[in-house]
Each structure stands twice: as structure tokens, then as C-alpha cells.
Short mmCIF file of C-alpha atoms in Angstrom, two decimals:
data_model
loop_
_atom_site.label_atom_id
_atom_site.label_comp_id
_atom_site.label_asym_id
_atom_site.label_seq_id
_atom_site.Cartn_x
_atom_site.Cartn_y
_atom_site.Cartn_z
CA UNK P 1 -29.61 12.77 114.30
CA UNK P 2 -30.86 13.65 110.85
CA UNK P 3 -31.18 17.15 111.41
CA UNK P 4 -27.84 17.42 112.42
CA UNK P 5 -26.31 16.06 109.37
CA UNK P 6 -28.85 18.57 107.73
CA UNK P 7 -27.44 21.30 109.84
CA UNK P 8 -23.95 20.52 108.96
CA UNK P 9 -25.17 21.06 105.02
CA UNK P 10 -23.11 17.73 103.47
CA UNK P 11 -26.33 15.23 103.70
CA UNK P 12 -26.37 13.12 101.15
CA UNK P 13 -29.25 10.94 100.30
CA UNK P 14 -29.74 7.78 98.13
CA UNK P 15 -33.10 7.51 96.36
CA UNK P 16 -33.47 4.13 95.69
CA UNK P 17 -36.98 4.71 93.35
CA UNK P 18 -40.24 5.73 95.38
CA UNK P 19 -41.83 2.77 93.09
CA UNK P 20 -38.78 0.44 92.72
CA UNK P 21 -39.60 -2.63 94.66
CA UNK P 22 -36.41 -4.63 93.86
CA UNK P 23 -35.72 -5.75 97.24
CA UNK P 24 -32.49 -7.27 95.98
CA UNK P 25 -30.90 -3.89 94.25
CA UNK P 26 -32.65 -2.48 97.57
CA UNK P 27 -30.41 -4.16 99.77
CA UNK P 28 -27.70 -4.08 97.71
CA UNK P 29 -28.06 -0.78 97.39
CA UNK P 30 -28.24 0.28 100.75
CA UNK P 31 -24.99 -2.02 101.63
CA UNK P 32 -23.22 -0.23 99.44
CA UNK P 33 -23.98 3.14 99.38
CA UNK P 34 -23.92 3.19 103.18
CA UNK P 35 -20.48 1.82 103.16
CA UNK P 36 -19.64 4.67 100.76
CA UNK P 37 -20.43 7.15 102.87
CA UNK P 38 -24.59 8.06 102.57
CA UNK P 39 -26.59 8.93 105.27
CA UNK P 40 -29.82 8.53 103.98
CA UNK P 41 -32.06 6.43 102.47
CA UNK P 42 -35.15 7.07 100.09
CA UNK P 43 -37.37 3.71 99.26
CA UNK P 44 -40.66 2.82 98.31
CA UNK P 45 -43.24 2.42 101.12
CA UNK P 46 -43.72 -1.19 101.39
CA UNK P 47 -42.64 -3.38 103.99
CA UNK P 48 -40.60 -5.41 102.33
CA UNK P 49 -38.40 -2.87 100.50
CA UNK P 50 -38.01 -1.02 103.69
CA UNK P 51 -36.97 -4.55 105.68
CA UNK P 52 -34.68 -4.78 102.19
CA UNK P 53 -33.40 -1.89 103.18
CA UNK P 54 -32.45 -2.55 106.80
CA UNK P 55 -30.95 -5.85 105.49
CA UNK P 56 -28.81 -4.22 103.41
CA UNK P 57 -27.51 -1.46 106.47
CA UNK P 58 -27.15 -4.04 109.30
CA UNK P 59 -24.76 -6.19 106.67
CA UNK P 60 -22.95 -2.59 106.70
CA UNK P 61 -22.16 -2.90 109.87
CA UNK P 62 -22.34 1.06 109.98
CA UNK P 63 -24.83 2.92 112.76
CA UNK P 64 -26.69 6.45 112.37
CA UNK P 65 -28.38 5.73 108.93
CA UNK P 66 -31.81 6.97 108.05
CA UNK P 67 -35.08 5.64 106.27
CA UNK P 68 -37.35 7.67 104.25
CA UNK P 69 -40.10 6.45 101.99
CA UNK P 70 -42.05 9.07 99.61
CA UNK P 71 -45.54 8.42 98.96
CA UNK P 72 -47.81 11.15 97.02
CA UNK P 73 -51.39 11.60 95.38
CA UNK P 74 -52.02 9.02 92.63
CA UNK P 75 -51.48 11.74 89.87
CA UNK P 76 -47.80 11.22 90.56
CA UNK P 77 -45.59 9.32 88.21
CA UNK P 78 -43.34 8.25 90.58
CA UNK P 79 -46.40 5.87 92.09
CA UNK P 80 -47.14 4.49 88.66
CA UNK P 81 -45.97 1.91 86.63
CA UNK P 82 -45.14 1.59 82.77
CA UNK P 83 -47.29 -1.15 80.81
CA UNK P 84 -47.15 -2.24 77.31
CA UNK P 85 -49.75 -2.81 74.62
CA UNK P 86 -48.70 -6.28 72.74
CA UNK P 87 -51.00 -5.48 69.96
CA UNK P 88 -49.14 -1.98 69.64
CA UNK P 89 -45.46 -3.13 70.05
CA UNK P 90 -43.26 -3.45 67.25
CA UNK P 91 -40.08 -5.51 69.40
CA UNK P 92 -37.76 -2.47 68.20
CA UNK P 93 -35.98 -2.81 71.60
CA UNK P 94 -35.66 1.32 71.72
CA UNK P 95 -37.78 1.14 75.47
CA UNK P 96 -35.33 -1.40 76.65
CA UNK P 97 -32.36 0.44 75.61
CA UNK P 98 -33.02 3.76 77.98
CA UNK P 99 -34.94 1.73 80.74
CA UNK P 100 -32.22 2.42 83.59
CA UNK P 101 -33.97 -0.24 85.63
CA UNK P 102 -33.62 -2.91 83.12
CA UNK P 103 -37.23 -3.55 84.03
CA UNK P 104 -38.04 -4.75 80.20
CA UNK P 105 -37.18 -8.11 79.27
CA UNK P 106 -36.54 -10.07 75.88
CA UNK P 107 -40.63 -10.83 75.24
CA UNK P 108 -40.87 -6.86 75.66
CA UNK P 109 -42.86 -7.69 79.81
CA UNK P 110 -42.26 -4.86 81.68
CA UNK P 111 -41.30 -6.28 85.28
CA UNK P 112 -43.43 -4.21 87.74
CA UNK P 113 -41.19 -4.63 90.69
CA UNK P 114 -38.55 -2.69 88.76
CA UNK P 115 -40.35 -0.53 86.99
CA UNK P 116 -40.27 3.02 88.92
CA UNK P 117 -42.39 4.80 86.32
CA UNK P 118 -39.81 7.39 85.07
CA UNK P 119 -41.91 7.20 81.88
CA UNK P 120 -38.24 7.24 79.61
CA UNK P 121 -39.53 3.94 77.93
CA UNK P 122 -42.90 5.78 76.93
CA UNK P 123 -40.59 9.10 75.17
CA UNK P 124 -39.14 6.90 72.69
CA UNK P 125 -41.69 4.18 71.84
CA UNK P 126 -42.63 4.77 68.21
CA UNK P 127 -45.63 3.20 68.49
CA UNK P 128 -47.24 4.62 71.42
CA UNK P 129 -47.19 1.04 72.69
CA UNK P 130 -46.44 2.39 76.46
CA UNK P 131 -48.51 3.91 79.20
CA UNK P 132 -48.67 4.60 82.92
CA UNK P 133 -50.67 2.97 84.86
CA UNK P 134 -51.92 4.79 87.96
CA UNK P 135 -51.57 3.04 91.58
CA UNK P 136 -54.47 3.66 94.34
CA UNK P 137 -52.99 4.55 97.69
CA UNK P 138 -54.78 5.07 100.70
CA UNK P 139 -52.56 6.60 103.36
CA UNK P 140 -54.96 5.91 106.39
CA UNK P 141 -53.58 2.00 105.11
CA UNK P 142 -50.66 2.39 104.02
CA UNK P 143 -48.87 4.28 106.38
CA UNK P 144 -49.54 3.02 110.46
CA UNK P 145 -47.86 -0.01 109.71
CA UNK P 146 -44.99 1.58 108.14
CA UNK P 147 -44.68 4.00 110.61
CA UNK P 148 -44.44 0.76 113.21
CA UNK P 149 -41.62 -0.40 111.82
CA UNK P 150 -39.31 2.34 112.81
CA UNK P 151 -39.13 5.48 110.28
CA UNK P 152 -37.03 8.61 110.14
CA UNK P 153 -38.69 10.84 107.65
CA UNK P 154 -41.58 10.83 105.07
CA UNK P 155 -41.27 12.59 102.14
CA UNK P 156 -44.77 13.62 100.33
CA UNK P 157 -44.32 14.28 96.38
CA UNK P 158 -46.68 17.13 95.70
CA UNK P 159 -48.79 16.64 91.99
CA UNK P 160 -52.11 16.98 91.12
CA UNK P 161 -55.19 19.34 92.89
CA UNK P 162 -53.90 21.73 95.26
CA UNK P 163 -57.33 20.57 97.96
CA UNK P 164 -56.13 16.91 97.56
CA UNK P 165 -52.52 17.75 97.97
CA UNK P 166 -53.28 19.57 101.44
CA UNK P 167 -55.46 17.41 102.08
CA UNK P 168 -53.26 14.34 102.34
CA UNK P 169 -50.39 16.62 103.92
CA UNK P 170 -52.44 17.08 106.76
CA UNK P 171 -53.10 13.22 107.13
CA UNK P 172 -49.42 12.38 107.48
CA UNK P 173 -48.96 14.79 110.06
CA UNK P 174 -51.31 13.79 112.28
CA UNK P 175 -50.28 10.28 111.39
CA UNK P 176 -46.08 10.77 111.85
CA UNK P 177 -44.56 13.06 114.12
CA UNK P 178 -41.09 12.83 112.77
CA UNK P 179 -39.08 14.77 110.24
CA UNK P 180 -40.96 15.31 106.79
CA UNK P 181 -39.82 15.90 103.21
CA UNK P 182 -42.09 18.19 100.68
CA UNK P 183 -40.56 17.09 97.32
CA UNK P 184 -41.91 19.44 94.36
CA UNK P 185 -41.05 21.28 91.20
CA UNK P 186 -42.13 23.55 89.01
CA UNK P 187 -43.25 21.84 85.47
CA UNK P 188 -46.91 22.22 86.21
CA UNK P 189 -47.39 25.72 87.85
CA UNK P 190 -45.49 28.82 88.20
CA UNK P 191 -43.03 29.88 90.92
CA UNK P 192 -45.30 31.90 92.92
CA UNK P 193 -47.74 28.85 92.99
CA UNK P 194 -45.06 26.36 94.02
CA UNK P 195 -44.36 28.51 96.88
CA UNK P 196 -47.53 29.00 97.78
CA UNK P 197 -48.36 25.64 98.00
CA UNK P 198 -44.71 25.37 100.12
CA UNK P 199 -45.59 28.35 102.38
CA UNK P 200 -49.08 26.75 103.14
CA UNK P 201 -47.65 23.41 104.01
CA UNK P 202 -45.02 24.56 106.00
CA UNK P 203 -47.72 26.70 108.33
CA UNK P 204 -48.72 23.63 110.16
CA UNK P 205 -44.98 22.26 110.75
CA UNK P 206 -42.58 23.50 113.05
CA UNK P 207 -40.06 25.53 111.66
CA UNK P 208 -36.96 23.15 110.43
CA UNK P 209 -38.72 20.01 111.23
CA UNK P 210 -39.41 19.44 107.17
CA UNK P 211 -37.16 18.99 104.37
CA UNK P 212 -37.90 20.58 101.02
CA UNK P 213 -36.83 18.73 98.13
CA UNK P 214 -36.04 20.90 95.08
CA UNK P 215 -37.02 18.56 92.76
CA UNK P 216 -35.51 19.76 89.31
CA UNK P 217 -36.83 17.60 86.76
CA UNK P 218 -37.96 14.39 88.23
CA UNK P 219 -36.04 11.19 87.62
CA UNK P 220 -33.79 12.83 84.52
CA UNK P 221 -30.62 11.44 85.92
CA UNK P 222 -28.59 9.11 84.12
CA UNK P 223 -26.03 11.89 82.92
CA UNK P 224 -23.19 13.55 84.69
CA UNK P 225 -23.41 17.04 83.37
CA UNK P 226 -24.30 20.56 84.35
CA UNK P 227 -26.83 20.69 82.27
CA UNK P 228 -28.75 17.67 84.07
CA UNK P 229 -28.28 19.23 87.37
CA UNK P 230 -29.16 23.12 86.23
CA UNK P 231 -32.88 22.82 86.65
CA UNK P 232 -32.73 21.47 90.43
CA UNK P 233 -30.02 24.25 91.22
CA UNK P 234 -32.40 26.73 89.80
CA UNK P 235 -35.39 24.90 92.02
CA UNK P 236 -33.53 25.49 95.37
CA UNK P 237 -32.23 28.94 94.33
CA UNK P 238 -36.19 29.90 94.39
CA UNK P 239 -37.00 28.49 98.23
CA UNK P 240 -33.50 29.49 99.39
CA UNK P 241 -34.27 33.45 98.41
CA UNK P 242 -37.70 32.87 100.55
CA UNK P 243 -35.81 32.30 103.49
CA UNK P 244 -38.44 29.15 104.65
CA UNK P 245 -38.12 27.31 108.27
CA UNK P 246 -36.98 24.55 106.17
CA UNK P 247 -34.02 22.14 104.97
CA UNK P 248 -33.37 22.71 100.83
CA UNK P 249 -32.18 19.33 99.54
CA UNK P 250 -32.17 18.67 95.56
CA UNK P 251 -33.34 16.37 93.30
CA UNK P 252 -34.37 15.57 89.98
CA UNK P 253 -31.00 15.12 87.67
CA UNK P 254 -28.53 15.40 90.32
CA UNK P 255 -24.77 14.06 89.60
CA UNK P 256 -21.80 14.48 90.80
CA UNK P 257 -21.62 18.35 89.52
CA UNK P 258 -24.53 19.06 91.59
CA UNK P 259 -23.24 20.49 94.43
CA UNK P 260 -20.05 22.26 92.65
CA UNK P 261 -23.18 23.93 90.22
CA UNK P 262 -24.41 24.69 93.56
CA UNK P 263 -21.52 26.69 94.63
CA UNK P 264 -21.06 28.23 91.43
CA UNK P 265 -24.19 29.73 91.96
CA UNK P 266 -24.19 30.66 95.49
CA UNK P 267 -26.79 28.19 96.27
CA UNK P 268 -26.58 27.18 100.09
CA UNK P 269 -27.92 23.65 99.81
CA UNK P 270 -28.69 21.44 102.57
CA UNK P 271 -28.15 17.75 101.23
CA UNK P 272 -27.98 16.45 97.86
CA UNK P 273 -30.41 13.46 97.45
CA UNK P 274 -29.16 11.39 93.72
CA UNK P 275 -31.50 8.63 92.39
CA UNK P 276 -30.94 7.33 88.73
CA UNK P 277 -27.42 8.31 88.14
CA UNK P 278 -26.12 6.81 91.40
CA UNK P 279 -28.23 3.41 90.47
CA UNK P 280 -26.91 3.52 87.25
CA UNK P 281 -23.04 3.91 87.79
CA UNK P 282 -23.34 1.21 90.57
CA UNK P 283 -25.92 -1.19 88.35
CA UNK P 284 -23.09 -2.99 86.43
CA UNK P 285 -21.80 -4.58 89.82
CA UNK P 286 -24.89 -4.64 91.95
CA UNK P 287 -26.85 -6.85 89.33
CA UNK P 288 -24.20 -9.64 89.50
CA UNK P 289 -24.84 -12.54 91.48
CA UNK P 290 -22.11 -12.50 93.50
CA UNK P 291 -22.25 -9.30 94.31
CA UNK P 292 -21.70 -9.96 98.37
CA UNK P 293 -18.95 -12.80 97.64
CA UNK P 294 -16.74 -11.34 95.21
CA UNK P 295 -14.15 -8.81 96.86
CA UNK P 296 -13.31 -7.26 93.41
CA UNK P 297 -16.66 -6.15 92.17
CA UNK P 298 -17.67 -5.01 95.89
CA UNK P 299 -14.28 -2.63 95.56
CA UNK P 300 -14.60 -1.54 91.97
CA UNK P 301 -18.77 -0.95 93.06
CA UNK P 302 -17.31 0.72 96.60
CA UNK P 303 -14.55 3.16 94.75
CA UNK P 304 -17.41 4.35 92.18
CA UNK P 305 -20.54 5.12 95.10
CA UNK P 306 -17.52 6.68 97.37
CA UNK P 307 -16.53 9.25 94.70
CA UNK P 308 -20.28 10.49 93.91
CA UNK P 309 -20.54 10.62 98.13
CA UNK P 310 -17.59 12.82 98.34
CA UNK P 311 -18.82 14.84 95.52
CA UNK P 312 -21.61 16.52 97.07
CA UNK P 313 -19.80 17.07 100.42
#
């Protein structure tokens, strides 16, 4: 079960982008990583990236893997998508060079399906050419059918008004009666806030049936540093010293230093959930064509996903 692997503290999670709808890196993805060693997988909530996703486990051949899919109120980046204003856009090529997604092609189109709204494209145009464009979810939709297919968990990213957030919290859980995931940081309010928004969440849940993700600063991966990590380290040290009837998992810049920081610091995590850094160090092999034929790349791919695995155990 998934609490168990959450009770054993070396749960490692592979967040494949909450808006990336790539159902080829998907699979891919989840092939890989699951042969590496991950337990747990974190995908957008739409049917076809979550079938993606099962595609990519069953070709595993490996058992005891879990789905997750995040959703959120539409004041959340993650459930946006980057757009570009021709008349604005000088071609510079400085947005394609950080996109991690490689969701920007020659004619400077952002491709939606692999754009996951991380917003790095829109930090370096000159121009102010870029901006995110807001996606209108209705749960009471979205979500039954979803659920039908066979979840584990559902993480809910908290942003925006504090009525709408608990608002919506209280929808899933009368919607899903399985394991749940509270992903949050602290950019837009101050620790005593975040908790309290935490500790009033948690009231209606039964203790250790929820998952809080420490979410550092969202989707800053890409580098393998202490520095990246520091902020999500810092994140979980908060809930951990508040002693919560929860799971403390971390996000937002994780690498493979993340859980050594963690020990460093005498922060008892729970799992380690890694999203842009473990696409990126993977995205060399998993965006070749023969990905699934050639035995060489799958290795080289395999050795690289197994050593970020082993590094937060």
C-alpha cells in the first residue's frame, strides 16, 4: 500500500507535470522511472495522460505502483499554460533555450500539450512577449470520471482565496475517499498562514490519510544543488515541528541532494517527490524515437533515473 511505503519514509515520487499532457514522455516516463525504482506517480488529470501512464507501468512489468493527479484553483500556475504574442516576439530564441519541456518550436508556437506552465520562458523574454493563460476547471466534471478509472491519491495545489481553496478541498473529499496530497508553499503568505490553512484542511481528514507536500519553490528544478533544494527542506522543517497527522513529502527544486540536505538538517521526511530535474536528466533518451527498441539508450536512460531513485532513499 501507499501508506506503507510512506511509513517506511524512502517514497519516492515522479511528477510528471500537473499540466504536461505529453502522453508519449508520459509513458515513457512512467516505464522508466518505474523500472528505476519509483513508487509513485504524479500526472495531469486527464484521461489520457493517466491511461499514458498505465501504458507505460504495465510495459514495466513491475506491480504496487501508484497514480496521483494534482488539480488546484485556476489561480495556480501549474494549471496554466504559456502563450506568445507574435506581434511582441523578437525570435531571440532566449524562451526556447530554458523551456525544459522543449514545448517551443522553430516558428516560436508554444505546444500546449507540453507546456506545464512553469512560467521560465516568461522570466527571460525581453519583450514581454509571454503570458499565462488561465485554465477553467470544474471539479464536479472533472473528477468522477477520473476517479472511475482507478486512482490512488489526489493531490490539491493550494493558491489563490483561502474560501475558494476550502471550498474545493471539501469537494474532493466528499468526491474521493482515498489518500490525498495538500501541496503548498509559502511565497504568497506567511508561515503561520500556511499552517493555518494546513491545520484547517487537515480537520476534516483522518489523521495520516493525507500527504503534505512541502512545496519549496514550485517547478525550480533543473539544477542539482543545495541551493535548489534549500527552500523545500526549509518548507517541511515548518510542518514537521507542528507535529500534523500527516505524511511530509517535498517538492519544488528537489535533486538528488534533497534528501542528504534533509538529513543534514534533521528533517524527517516522508518521500521525496522530483519533477523537472528528473525529466530533464532522462529527456535526452526519452525524446528519441526508439526509445523502447534500442537497448543502449534504455540502459544509459535506466542507470541515470536509478541513481536519482537511490538518492533519496
Amino acid at each position: 500500500m501507499l501508506t506503507d511505503i510512506l511509513k517506511n519514509k524512502n517514497c519516492f515520487k515522479l511528477i510528471c507535470g500537473a499540466g504536461n499532457e505529453d502522453v508519449v514522455e508520459v509513458e515513457r516516463l512512467a516505464y522508466l522511472y518505474s523500472l528505476a525504482g519509483c513508487q509513485f506517480f504524479d500526472v495531469c488529470a486527464k484521461e489520457s495522460v493517466i491511461n499514458a501512464t498505465k501504458s507505460g507501468l504495465q510495459k514495466a512489468g513491475i506491480k504496487d505502483r501508484y497514480i496521483c493527479i494534482s488539480v488546484g484553483s485556476e489561480s495556480d500556475k501549474h494549471f496554466c499554460k504559456a502563450q506568445i504574442d507574435k506581434n511582441l516576439c523578437a525570435n531571440c530564441g532566449a524562451c526556447r533555450e530554458v523551456c525544459l519541456q522543449q514545448a517551443i518550436d522553430d516558428n516560436f508556437q508554444i505546444n500546449q500539450v507540453k507546456c506545464i506552465g512553469c512560467g521560465k520562458c516568461i522570466d527571460v523574454c525581453p519583450n514581454n512577449a509571454i503570458n499565462l493563460i488561465q485554465k477553467k476547471t470544474d471539479l464536479n466534471e472533472l473528477l468522477p470520471p477520473l476517479i472511475n478509472l482507478g486512482l490512488d491519491c489526489i493531490e490539491f495545489h493550494v493558491a489563490g482565496d483561502e474560501d475558494d481553496i476550502q471550498k474545493r478541498w471539501e469537494n474532493i473529499n466528499r468526491m474521493f475517499d482515498g489518500i490525498l496530497s495538500i501541496s503548498i508553499n509559502r511565497a504568497k503568505a506567511s508561515d503561520e498562514k500556511v499552517v493555518e490553512i494546513v491545520e484547517k484542511m487537515l480537520s476534516i481528514r483522518k489523521p495520516f490519510t493525507t500527504i503534505i507536500q512541502a512545496d519549496g519553490i514550485p517547478m525550480s528544478g533543473g539544477k542539482d544543488n543545495y541551493n535548489s533544494t534549500l527552500q523545500a527542506i526549509s518548507t517541511a522543517d515548518l510542518f514537521k515541528g507542528k507535529n500534523l497527522p500527516a505524511y511530509i513529502m517535498v517538492s519544488g527544486g528537489t535533486n538528488s541532494k534533497t534528501k542528504e540536505l534533509a538529513n543534514l538538517c534533521n528533517v524527517d521526511i516522508d518521500g521525496v517527490a522530483v519533477g523537472s530535474f528528473a525529466r530533464k536528466i532522462v529527456k535526452e533518451y526519452t525524446s528519441r524515437d526508439d526509445f523502447f527498441e534500442n537497448e543502449e539508450v534504455l540502459n544509459s536512460a535506466l542507470e541515470i533515473a536509478k541513481n536519482l531513485v537511490q538518492s533519496t532513499m
